[in-house]
GROMACS .gro file of C-alpha atoms in nm:
model
  202
    1UNK     CA    1   5.231   2.589   3.140
    2UNK     CA    2   5.166   2.234   3.014
    3UNK     CA    3   5.512   2.129   3.136
    4UNK     CA    4   5.441   2.274   3.479
    5UNK     CA    5   5.108   2.089   3.501
    6UNK     CA    6   5.273   1.760   3.402
    7UNK     CA    7   5.553   1.823   3.652
    8UNK     CA    8   5.303   1.892   3.931
    9UNK     CA    9   5.115   1.577   3.837
   10UNK     CA   10   5.434   1.374   3.867
   11UNK     CA   11   5.508   1.522   4.209
   12UNK     CA   12   5.155   1.444   4.328
   13UNK     CA   13   5.179   1.085   4.207
   14UNK     CA   14   5.509   1.038   4.389
   15UNK     CA   15   5.366   1.176   4.711
   16UNK     CA   16   5.051   0.963   4.687
   17UNK     CA   17   5.272   0.660   4.639
   18UNK     CA   18   5.455   0.745   4.964
   19UNK     CA   19   5.136   0.825   5.156
   20UNK     CA   20   5.145   0.480   5.316
   21UNK     CA   21   5.428   0.609   5.535
   22UNK     CA   22   5.163   0.828   5.707
   23UNK     CA   23   5.373   1.143   5.665
   24UNK     CA   24   5.211   1.484   5.645
   25UNK     CA   25   5.105   1.569   5.289
   26UNK     CA   26   5.226   1.929   5.327
   27UNK     CA   27   5.561   1.808   5.462
   28UNK     CA   28   5.604   1.577   5.164
   29UNK     CA   29   5.514   1.852   4.917
   30UNK     CA   30   5.763   2.086   5.086
   31UNK     CA   31   6.056   1.845   5.068
   32UNK     CA   32   5.966   1.739   4.714
   33UNK     CA   33   5.965   2.100   4.592
   34UNK     CA   34   6.276   2.183   4.793
   35UNK     CA   35   6.470   1.918   4.606
   36UNK     CA   36   6.846   1.937   4.653
   37UNK     CA   37   6.851   2.301   4.758
   38UNK     CA   38   7.083   2.360   5.056
   39UNK     CA   39   6.926   2.396   5.401
   40UNK     CA   40   7.000   2.732   5.559
   41UNK     CA   41   7.167   2.734   5.900
   42UNK     CA   42   6.904   2.966   6.048
   43UNK     CA   43   6.595   2.764   5.955
   44UNK     CA   44   6.528   2.688   6.324
   45UNK     CA   45   6.468   3.061   6.379
   46UNK     CA   46   6.154   3.056   6.165
   47UNK     CA   47   5.959   2.767   6.319
   48UNK     CA   48   5.732   2.809   6.622
   49UNK     CA   49   5.857   3.160   6.681
   50UNK     CA   50   5.618   3.347   6.912
   51UNK     CA   51   5.741   3.691   6.811
   52UNK     CA   52   5.512   3.932   6.627
   53UNK     CA   53   5.471   3.847   6.255
   54UNK     CA   54   5.627   4.179   6.151
   55UNK     CA   55   5.928   4.109   6.373
   56UNK     CA   56   5.969   3.762   6.222
   57UNK     CA   57   5.950   3.914   5.873
   58UNK     CA   58   6.219   4.172   5.959
   59UNK     CA   59   6.437   3.894   6.100
   60UNK     CA   60   6.384   3.683   5.787
   61UNK     CA   61   6.504   3.970   5.567
   62UNK     CA   62   6.797   4.036   5.799
   63UNK     CA   63   6.915   3.674   5.800
   64UNK     CA   64   6.914   3.674   5.420
   65UNK     CA   65   7.092   4.010   5.396
   66UNK     CA   66   6.790   4.163   5.220
   67UNK     CA   67   6.719   4.462   5.445
   68UNK     CA   68   6.773   4.794   5.269
   69UNK     CA   69   7.075   4.903   5.468
   70UNK     CA   70   7.274   5.204   5.352
   71UNK     CA   71   7.554   5.003   5.191
   72UNK     CA   72   7.301   4.830   4.963
   73UNK     CA   73   7.140   5.161   4.867
   74UNK     CA   74   7.481   5.306   4.778
   75UNK     CA   75   7.552   5.007   4.553
   76UNK     CA   76   7.230   5.091   4.368
   77UNK     CA   77   7.351   5.447   4.313
   78UNK     CA   78   7.140   5.615   4.582
   79UNK     CA   79   7.307   5.920   4.734
   80UNK     CA   80   7.276   5.875   5.112
   81UNK     CA   81   7.485   5.935   5.421
   82UNK     CA   82   7.681   5.610   5.476
   83UNK     CA   83   7.723   5.650   5.853
   84UNK     CA   84   7.531   5.438   6.102
   85UNK     CA   85   7.238   5.637   6.240
   86UNK     CA   86   7.261   5.460   6.577
   87UNK     CA   87   7.625   5.513   6.670
   88UNK     CA   88   7.763   5.751   6.405
   89UNK     CA   89   8.098   5.573   6.432
   90UNK     CA   90   8.103   5.344   6.127
   91UNK     CA   91   7.937   5.301   5.793
   92UNK     CA   92   7.607   5.117   5.803
   93UNK     CA   93   7.603   4.757   5.682
   94UNK     CA   94   7.390   4.465   5.791
   95UNK     CA   95   7.681   4.319   5.988
   96UNK     CA   96   7.764   4.649   6.158
   97UNK     CA   97   7.406   4.745   6.241
   98UNK     CA   98   7.312   4.414   6.405
   99UNK     CA   99   7.647   4.290   6.539
  100UNK     CA  100   7.920   4.548   6.598
  101UNK     CA  101   7.722   4.872   6.648
  102UNK     CA  102   7.777   4.997   7.005
  103UNK     CA  103   7.406   5.088   7.040
  104UNK     CA  104   7.292   4.739   6.937
  105UNK     CA  105   7.551   4.580   7.164
  106UNK     CA  106   7.412   4.776   7.459
  107UNK     CA  107   7.057   4.664   7.377
  108UNK     CA  108   7.172   4.302   7.364
  109UNK     CA  109   7.369   4.340   7.688
  110UNK     CA  110   7.060   4.467   7.870
  111UNK     CA  111   6.836   4.200   7.717
  112UNK     CA  112   7.077   3.927   7.828
  113UNK     CA  113   7.086   4.079   8.178
  114UNK     CA  114   6.707   4.070   8.181
  115UNK     CA  115   6.723   3.703   8.073
  116UNK     CA  116   6.982   3.636   8.346
  117UNK     CA  117   7.240   3.528   8.089
  118UNK     CA  118   7.608   3.613   8.098
  119UNK     CA  119   7.714   3.548   7.741
  120UNK     CA  120   7.947   3.699   7.485
  121UNK     CA  121   7.808   3.751   7.136
  122UNK     CA  122   8.055   3.721   6.848
  123UNK     CA  123   8.200   4.034   6.687
  124UNK     CA  124   8.139   3.924   6.329
  125UNK     CA  125   7.832   3.801   6.145
  126UNK     CA  126   7.943   3.438   6.128
  127UNK     CA  127   7.999   3.415   6.503
  128UNK     CA  128   7.678   3.608   6.570
  129UNK     CA  129   7.470   3.375   6.353
  130UNK     CA  130   7.625   3.065   6.507
  131UNK     CA  131   7.562   3.201   6.856
  132UNK     CA  132   7.191   3.252   6.802
  133UNK     CA  133   7.122   2.942   6.589
  134UNK     CA  134   7.283   2.717   6.851
  135UNK     CA  135   7.062   2.863   7.124
  136UNK     CA  136   6.745   2.862   6.916
  137UNK     CA  137   6.763   2.496   6.814
  138UNK     CA  138   6.516   2.250   6.959
  139UNK     CA  139   6.176   2.259   7.123
  140UNK     CA  140   6.279   2.356   7.474
  141UNK     CA  141   6.126   2.664   7.636
  142UNK     CA  142   6.470   2.824   7.640
  143UNK     CA  143   6.510   2.778   7.264
  144UNK     CA  144   6.162   2.917   7.201
  145UNK     CA  145   6.246   3.220   7.413
  146UNK     CA  146   6.570   3.287   7.224
  147UNK     CA  147   6.387   3.271   6.890
  148UNK     CA  148   6.127   3.521   7.004
  149UNK     CA  149   6.376   3.756   7.169
  150UNK     CA  150   6.609   3.755   6.869
  151UNK     CA  151   6.328   3.847   6.629
  152UNK     CA  152   6.205   4.127   6.856
  153UNK     CA  153   6.556   4.270   6.911
  154UNK     CA  154   6.623   4.265   6.537
  155UNK     CA  155   6.293   4.440   6.467
  156UNK     CA  156   6.344   4.690   6.749
  157UNK     CA  157   6.689   4.792   6.623
  158UNK     CA  158   6.563   4.822   6.265
  159UNK     CA  159   6.263   5.036   6.365
  160UNK     CA  160   6.486   5.263   6.575
  161UNK     CA  161   6.722   5.303   6.281
  162UNK     CA  162   6.430   5.398   6.053
  163UNK     CA  163   6.285   5.644   6.306
  164UNK     CA  164   6.616   5.828   6.330
  165UNK     CA  165   6.657   5.849   5.953
  166UNK     CA  166   6.302   5.926   5.841
  167UNK     CA  167   6.140   6.092   6.143
  168UNK     CA  168   6.440   6.249   6.320
  169UNK     CA  169   6.321   6.091   6.644
  170UNK     CA  170   6.518   5.867   6.877
  171UNK     CA  171   6.477   5.655   7.188
  172UNK     CA  172   6.728   5.539   7.444
  173UNK     CA  173   6.863   5.185   7.448
  174UNK     CA  174   6.694   5.138   7.786
  175UNK     CA  175   6.354   5.236   7.642
  176UNK     CA  176   6.391   4.993   7.351
  177UNK     CA  177   6.506   4.711   7.579
  178UNK     CA  178   6.212   4.754   7.816
  179UNK     CA  179   5.969   4.759   7.524
  180UNK     CA  180   6.117   4.433   7.388
  181UNK     CA  181   6.092   4.273   7.733
  182UNK     CA  182   5.731   4.387   7.765
  183UNK     CA  183   5.638   4.247   7.422
  184UNK     CA  184   5.804   3.913   7.502
  185UNK     CA  185   5.619   3.898   7.833
  186UNK     CA  186   5.286   3.957   7.661
  187UNK     CA  187   5.345   3.703   7.383
  188UNK     CA  188   5.482   3.417   7.590
  189UNK     CA  189   5.301   3.086   7.599
  190UNK     CA  190   5.233   2.904   7.925
  191UNK     CA  191   5.563   2.716   7.917
  192UNK     CA  192   5.784   3.013   7.833
  193UNK     CA  193   5.608   3.234   8.086
  194UNK     CA  194   5.742   3.008   8.362
  195UNK     CA  195   6.088   3.131   8.262
  196UNK     CA  196   6.006   3.494   8.187
  197UNK     CA  197   5.823   3.562   8.513
  198UNK     CA  198   6.154   3.549   8.699
  199UNK     CA  199   6.323   3.803   8.469
  200UNK     CA  200   6.347   4.163   8.580
  201UNK     CA  201   6.553   4.477   8.523
  202UNK     CA  202   6.794   4.591   8.788
   0.00000   0.00000   0.00000
């Protein structure tokens, strides 16, 4: 404990010494504590994301591979059905559930149609992550929209998966897509709303 106090004192002294640069104190503390740890590629997804807090939390777990998908439960010795509850075609993993599952692909296809985007999302996790991080970078209204939409789609797919497993209830991909679009409409700021107001389902 004494070592930790002395270490914190050293950090504080270093930051106070740099305070003349007029940088944010919290920002300096963050980078000082971060040290030489590698920066994650998806960090832009977490900042100024207008999605619901629970959706952002689900996305944060997903990006780190920490969601309790079936493959992880099996590794821990839990006896569960390995098949994907959404498509029943493959075993459930993080990569399958959020990238290659036919149900999730349909949700994304309809969301992109609603956003008036004609884009192809990668078929593996690396391509998928690169696709979304590239579009979510920056402060533009478009980037802010992608961050919010991605978090809400991730959360929507995860909740649907849990409903099918634990409650034996299911919704259509169209119902989930419309709910995500409604939530994004409600949570948009003034700038993003100028984009969203032109989106509609066909």
